[in-house]
Coordinates of C-alpha atoms and ligand atoms in Angstrom, one line a residue:
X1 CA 19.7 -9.1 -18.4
X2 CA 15.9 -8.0 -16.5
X3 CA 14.9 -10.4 -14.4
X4 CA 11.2 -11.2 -14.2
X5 CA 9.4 -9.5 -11.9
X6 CA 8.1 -11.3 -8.5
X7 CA 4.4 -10.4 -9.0
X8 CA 3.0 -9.6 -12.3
X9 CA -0.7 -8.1 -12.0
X10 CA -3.0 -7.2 -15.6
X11 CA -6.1 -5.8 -15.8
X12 CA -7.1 -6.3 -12.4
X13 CA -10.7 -5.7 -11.9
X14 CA -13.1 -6.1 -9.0
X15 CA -17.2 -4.9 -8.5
X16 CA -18.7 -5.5 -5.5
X17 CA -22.6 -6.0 -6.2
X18 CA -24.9 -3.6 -4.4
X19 CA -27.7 -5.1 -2.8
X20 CA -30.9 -3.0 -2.4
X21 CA -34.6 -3.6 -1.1
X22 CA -36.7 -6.5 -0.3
X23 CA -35.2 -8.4 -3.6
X24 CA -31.2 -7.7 -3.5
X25 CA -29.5 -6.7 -6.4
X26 CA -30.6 -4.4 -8.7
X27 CA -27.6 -4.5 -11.0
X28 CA -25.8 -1.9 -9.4
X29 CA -22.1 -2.7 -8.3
X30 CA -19.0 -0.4 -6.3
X31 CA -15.9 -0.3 -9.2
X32 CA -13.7 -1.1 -6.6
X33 CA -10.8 -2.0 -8.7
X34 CA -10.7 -1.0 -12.7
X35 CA -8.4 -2.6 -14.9
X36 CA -5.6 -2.7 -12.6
X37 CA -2.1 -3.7 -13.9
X38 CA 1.8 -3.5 -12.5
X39 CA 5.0 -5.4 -11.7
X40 CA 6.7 -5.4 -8.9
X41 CA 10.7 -6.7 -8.4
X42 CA 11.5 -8.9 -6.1
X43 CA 13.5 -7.4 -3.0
X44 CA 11.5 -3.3 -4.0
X45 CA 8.7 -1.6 -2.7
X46 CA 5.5 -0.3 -4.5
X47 CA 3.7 2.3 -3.0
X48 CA 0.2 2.5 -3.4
X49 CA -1.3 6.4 -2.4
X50 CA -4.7 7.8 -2.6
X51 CA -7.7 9.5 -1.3
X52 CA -9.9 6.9 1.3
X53 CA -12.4 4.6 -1.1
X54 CA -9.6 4.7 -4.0
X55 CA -9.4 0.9 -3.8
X56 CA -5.9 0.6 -2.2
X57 CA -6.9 -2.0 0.7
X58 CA -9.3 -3.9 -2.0
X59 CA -6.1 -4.3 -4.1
X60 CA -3.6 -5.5 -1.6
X61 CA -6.4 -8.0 -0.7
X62 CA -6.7 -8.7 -4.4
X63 CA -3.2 -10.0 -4.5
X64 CA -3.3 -12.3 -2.1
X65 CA -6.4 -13.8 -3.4
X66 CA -8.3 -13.1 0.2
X67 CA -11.3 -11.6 -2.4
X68 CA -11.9 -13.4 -5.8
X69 CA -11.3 -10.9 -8.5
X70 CA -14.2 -9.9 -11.0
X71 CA -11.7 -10.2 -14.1
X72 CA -7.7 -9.8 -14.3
X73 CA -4.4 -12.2 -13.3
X74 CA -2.1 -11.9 -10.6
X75 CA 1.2 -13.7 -11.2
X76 CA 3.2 -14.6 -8.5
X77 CA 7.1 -16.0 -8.7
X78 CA 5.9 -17.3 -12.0
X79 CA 2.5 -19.2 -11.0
X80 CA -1.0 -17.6 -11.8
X81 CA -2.8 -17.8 -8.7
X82 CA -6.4 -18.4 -10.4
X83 CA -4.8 -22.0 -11.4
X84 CA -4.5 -22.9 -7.9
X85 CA -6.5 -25.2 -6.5
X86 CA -7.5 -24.9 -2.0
X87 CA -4.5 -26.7 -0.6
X88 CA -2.2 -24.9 -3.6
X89 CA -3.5 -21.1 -2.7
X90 CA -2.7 -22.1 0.6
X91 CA 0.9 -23.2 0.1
X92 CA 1.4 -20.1 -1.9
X93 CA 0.2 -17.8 0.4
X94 CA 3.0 -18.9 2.7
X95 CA 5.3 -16.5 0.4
X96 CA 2.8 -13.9 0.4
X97 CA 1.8 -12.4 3.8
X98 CA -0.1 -9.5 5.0
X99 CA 0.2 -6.6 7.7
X100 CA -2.8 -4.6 8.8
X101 CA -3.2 -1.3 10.4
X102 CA -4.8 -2.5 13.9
X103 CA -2.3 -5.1 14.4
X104 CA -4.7 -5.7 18.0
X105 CA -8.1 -6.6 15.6
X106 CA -5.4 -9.3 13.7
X107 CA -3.8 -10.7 16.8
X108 CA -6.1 -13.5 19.0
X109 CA -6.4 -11.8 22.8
X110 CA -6.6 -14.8 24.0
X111 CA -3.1 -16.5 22.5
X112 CA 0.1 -15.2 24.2
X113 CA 2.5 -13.4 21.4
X114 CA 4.7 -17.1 21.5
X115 CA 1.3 -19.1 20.7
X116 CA 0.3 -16.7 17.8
X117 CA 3.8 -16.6 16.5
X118 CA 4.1 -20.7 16.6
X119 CA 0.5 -21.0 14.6
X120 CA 1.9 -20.2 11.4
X121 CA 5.2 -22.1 11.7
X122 CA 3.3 -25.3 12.3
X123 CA 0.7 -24.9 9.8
X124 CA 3.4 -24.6 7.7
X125 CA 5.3 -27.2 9.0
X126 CA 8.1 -25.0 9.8
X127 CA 11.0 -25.9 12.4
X128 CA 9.4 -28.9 13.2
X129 CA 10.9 -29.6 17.3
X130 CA 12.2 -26.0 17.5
X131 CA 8.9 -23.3 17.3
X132 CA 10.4 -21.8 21.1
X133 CA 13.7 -21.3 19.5
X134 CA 12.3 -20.1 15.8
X135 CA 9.9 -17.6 18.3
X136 CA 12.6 -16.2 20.0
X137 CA 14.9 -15.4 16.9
X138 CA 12.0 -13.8 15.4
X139 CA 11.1 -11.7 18.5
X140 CA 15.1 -10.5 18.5
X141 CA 14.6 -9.9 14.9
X142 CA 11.7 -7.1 15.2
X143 CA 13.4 -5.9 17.9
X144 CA 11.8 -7.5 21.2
X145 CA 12.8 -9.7 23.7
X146 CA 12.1 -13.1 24.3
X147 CA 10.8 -13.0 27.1
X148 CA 8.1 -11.3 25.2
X149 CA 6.6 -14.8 24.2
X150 CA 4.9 -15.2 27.3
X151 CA 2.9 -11.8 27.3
X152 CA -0.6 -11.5 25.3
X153 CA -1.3 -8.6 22.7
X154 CA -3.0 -6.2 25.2
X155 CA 0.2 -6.0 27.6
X156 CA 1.8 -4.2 24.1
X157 CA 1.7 -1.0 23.0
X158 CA 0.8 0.3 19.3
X159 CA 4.0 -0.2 18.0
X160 CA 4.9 -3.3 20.2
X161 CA 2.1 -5.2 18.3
X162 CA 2.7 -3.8 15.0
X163 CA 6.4 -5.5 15.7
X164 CA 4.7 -8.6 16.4
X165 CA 2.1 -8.4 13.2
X166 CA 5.9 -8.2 11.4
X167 CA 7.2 -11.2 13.3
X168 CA 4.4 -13.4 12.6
X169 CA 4.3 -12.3 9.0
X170 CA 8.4 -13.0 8.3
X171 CA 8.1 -16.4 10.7
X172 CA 6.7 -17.7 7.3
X173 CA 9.6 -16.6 5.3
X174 CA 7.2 -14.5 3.1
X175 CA 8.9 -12.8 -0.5
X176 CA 5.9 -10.3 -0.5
X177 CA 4.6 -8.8 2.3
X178 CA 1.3 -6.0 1.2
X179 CA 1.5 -3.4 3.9
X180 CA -2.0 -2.2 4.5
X181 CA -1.8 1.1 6.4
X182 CA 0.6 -0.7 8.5
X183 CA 2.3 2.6 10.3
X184 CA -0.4 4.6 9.6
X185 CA -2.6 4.5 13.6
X186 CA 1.3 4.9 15.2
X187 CA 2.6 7.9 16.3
X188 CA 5.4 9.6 14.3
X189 CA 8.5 8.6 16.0
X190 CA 7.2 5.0 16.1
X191 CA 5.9 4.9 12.8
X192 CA 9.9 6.3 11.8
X193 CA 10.7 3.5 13.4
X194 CA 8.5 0.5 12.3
X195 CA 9.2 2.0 8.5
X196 CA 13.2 1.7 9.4
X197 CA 12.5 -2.0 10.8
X198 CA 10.9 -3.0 7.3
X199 CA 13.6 -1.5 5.3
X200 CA 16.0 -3.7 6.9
X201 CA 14.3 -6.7 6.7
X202 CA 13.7 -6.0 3.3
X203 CA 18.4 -5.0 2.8
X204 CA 18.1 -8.7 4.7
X205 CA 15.8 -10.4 3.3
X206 CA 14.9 -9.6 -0.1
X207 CA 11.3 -9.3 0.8
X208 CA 9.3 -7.1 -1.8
X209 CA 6.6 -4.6 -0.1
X210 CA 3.0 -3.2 -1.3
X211 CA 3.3 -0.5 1.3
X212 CA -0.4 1.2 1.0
X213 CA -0.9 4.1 2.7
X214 CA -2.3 7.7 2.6
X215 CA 0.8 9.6 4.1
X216 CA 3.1 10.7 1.1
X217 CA 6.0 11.9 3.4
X218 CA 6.4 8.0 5.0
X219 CA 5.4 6.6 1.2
X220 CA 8.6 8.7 0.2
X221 CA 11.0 6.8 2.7
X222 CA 10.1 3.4 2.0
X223 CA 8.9 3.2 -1.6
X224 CA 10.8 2.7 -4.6
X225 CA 8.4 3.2 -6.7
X226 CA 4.8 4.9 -6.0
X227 CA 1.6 4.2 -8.2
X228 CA -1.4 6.7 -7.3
X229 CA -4.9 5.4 -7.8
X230 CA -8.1 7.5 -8.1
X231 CA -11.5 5.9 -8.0
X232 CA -10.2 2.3 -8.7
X233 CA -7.7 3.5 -11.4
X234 CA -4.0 3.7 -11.4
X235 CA -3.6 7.6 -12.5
X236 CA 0.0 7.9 -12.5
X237 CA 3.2 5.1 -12.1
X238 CA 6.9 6.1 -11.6
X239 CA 10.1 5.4 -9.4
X240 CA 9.8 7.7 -6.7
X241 CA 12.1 10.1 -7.7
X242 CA 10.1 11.4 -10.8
X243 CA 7.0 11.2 -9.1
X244 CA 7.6 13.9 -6.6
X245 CA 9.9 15.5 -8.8
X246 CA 7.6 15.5 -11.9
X247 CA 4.0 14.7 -10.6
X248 CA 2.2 14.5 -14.0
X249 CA -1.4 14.1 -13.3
X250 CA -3.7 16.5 -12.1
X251 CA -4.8 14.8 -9.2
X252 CA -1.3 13.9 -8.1
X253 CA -0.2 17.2 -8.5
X254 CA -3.2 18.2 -6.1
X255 CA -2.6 15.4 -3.5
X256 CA 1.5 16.6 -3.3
X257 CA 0.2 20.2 -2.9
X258 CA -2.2 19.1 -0.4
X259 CA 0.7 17.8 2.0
X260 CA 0.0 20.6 5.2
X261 CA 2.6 23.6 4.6
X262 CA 4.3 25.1 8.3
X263 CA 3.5 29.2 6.7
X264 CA 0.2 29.7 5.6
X265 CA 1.7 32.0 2.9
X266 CA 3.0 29.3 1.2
X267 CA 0.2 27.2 0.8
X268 CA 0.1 25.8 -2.6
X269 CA -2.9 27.1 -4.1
X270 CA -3.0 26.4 -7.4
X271 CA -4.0 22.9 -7.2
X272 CA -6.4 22.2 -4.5
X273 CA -8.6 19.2 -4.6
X274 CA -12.2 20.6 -4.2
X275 CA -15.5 18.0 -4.0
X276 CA -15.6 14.8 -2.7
X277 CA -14.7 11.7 -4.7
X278 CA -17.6 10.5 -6.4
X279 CA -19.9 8.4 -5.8
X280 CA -18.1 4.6 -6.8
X281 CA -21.1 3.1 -8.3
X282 CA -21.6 5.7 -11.2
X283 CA -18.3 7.1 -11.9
X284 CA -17.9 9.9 -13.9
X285 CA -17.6 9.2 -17.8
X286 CA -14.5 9.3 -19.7
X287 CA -11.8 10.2 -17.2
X288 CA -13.4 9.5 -13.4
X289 CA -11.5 13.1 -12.2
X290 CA -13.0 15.1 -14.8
X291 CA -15.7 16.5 -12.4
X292 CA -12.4 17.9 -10.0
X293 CA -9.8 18.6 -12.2
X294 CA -8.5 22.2 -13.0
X295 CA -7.8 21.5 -15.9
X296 CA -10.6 20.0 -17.6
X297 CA -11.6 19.7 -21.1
X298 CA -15.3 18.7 -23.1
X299 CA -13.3 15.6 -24.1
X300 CA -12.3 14.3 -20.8
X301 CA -15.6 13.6 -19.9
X302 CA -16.1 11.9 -23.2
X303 CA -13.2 9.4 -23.1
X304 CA -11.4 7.4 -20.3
X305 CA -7.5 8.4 -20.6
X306 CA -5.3 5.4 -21.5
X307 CA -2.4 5.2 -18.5
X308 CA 0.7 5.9 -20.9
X309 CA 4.1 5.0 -20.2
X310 CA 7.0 7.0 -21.5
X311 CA 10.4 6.3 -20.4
X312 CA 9.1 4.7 -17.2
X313 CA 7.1 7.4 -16.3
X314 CA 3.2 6.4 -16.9
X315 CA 0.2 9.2 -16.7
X316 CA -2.8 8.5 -17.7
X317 CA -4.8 12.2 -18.6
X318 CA -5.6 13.5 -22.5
X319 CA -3.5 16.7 -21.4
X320 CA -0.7 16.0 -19.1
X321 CA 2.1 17.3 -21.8
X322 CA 0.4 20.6 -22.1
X323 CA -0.4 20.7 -18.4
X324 CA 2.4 23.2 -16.0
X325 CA 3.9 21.3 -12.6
X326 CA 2.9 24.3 -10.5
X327 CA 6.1 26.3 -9.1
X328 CA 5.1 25.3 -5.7
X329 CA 5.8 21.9 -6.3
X330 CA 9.3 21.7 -8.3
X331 CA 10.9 24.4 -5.3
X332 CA 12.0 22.2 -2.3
X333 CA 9.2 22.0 0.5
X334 CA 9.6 24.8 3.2
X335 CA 11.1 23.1 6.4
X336 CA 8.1 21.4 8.2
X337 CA 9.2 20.2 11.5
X338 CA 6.3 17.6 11.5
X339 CA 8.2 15.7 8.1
X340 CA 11.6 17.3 9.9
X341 CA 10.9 14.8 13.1
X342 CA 10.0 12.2 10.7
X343 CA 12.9 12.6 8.9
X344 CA 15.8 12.3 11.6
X345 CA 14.0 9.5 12.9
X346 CA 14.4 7.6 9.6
X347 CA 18.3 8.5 9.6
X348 CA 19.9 5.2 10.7
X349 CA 21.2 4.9 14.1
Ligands
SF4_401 FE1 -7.9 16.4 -15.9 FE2 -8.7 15.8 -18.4 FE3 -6.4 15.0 -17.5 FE4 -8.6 13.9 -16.5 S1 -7.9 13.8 -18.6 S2 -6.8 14.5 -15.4 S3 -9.9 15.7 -16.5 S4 -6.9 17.1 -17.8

């Protein structure tokens, strides 16, 4: 029996309008998001990779409805969020919860950690006669002490407030939680270890994660599944495992080979990314990574590939059956003691 998935998002779309000179708009908009669509499974974590500008960060924000869409449904537990009303969208959002990278910008200085971790529970009307209690569990529960409550977000470090950006997200009881950059200003050891702390809630929980970031080594470890997105698009969906075992597209292939090699000698040439992305206002015609790929044709710049799914794997490029996975990227990555460090610290204790 399939179960229905916890969020159901088609053809997703958002433009943000340029404004120029004395008069504002001249028509122009940035394609932010283009005809976006996915599910996700409740208690299993989509990761969402790309260059800067790709749209990730517009998406998660997408899904929680903190930016009106320009076209495109988001279905959550069932309920299409554009037939909300105010006081509805906010009851939702009480399952759906965000963490961002600078937990310090999203924390009020002047609130002690206990303050800002009681604000959602009574807006919520959660644990009515017991916030000091509810704050404590959840301080033990991302691993600090309660005696935390009393200090304000500067006395933390990095990871410290991250833990507390968790807490105040899960004192909710949230069944999605988009991860925005969320590990991605720590340092590695603490990053290893606020990526193992959201794989457990998650075992404990059930909580499903859109874990958007731009390192593919920590995407690896907490994803299940990994959608890459170029200029707005999705480019290539799969469960983790064929993705970086069977990168299709072109521009995946290229972002896997750009992951920094320990030997020079092994760099993996054959499919560097050269240029910059494009400007987002006038993407290229037909497909958007025509004017980068290695293996472009005259007809990709004539018509936008379709993103195909076969047997769960979806690519979306005109030649990605004819198209090699380079050698460098089917043989097992050279040790790297970088990942290596990362690695043991995401062995569990
Ligand atoms: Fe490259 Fe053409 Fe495929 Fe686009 S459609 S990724 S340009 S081969």
């Amino acid at each position: 029996m399939t179960t229905a998935p916890l969020l159901q998002v088609q053809g997703l779309v958002k433009h943000f309008p340029v404004r120029r000179g004395l008069f504002g708009r001249d028509g122009a908009a940035v394609r932010a998001v283009q005809d976006v669509s996915f599910a996700l499974q409740a208690g299993q974590t989509l990761g969402v990779v790309g260059e800067s500008g790709c749209g990730k960060s517009t998406l998660g924000r997408l899904l929680l409805r903190l930016i009106e869409p320009s076209a495109g449904r988001v279905v959550f537990a069932g309920t299409d969020l554009a037939t909300l009303d105010a006081a509805d969208l906010r009851a939702q959002r009480r399952a759906m919860q965000i963490i961002f990278q600078d937990p310090y910008s999203s924390l009020n200085p002047r609130m002690t950690v206990g303050q800002i971790l009681a604000e959602p529970l009574a807006l919520h009307g959660l644990h009515a006669g017991r916030h000091r209690e509810r704050v404590a569990e959840l301080l033990q529960t991302v691993g600090l002490a309660p005696e935390h409550a009393r200090r304000y977000p500067h006395e933390f470090s990095g990871g410290q407030r991250q833990r507390v950006g968790i807490a105040r997200a899960l004192a909710v009881e949230p069944k999605l939680i988009v991860c925005d950059e969320a590990v991605s200003a720590l340092d590695v050891s603490v990053q290893a270890q606020v990526v193992n702390l959201l794989r457990d809630l998650q075992q404990r929980y059930g909580i499903a994660y859109l874990f958007i970031a731009h390192d593919l080594a920590v995407v690896r470890h907490i994803a299940s599944h990994v959608a890459v997105m170029y200029l707005g698009r999705i480019v290539e969906l799969a469960d983790k495992h064929k993705l970086f075992t069977h990168p299709c597209h072109p521009y995946t292939q290229a972002l896997l080979a750009a992951v920094p090699q320990p030997e020079p000698g092994r760099a993996k040439k054959q499919v560097l990314l050269q240029g910059d992305v494009p400007n987002p206002t006038r993407p290229p015609a037909g497909c958007a990574f025509h004017t980068r790929c290695a293996h472009a044709r005259p007809d990709c710049a004539q018509e936008l590939p379709p993103l195909v799914e076969t047997a769960g794997h979806a690519v979306a490029c005109h030649h990605w059956p004819e198209i090699q996975i380079p050698a460098s990227l089917l043989r097992p990555p050279a040790p790297n003691p970088r990942l290596q460090r990362l690695q043991s610290a995401f062995l569990p204790s």
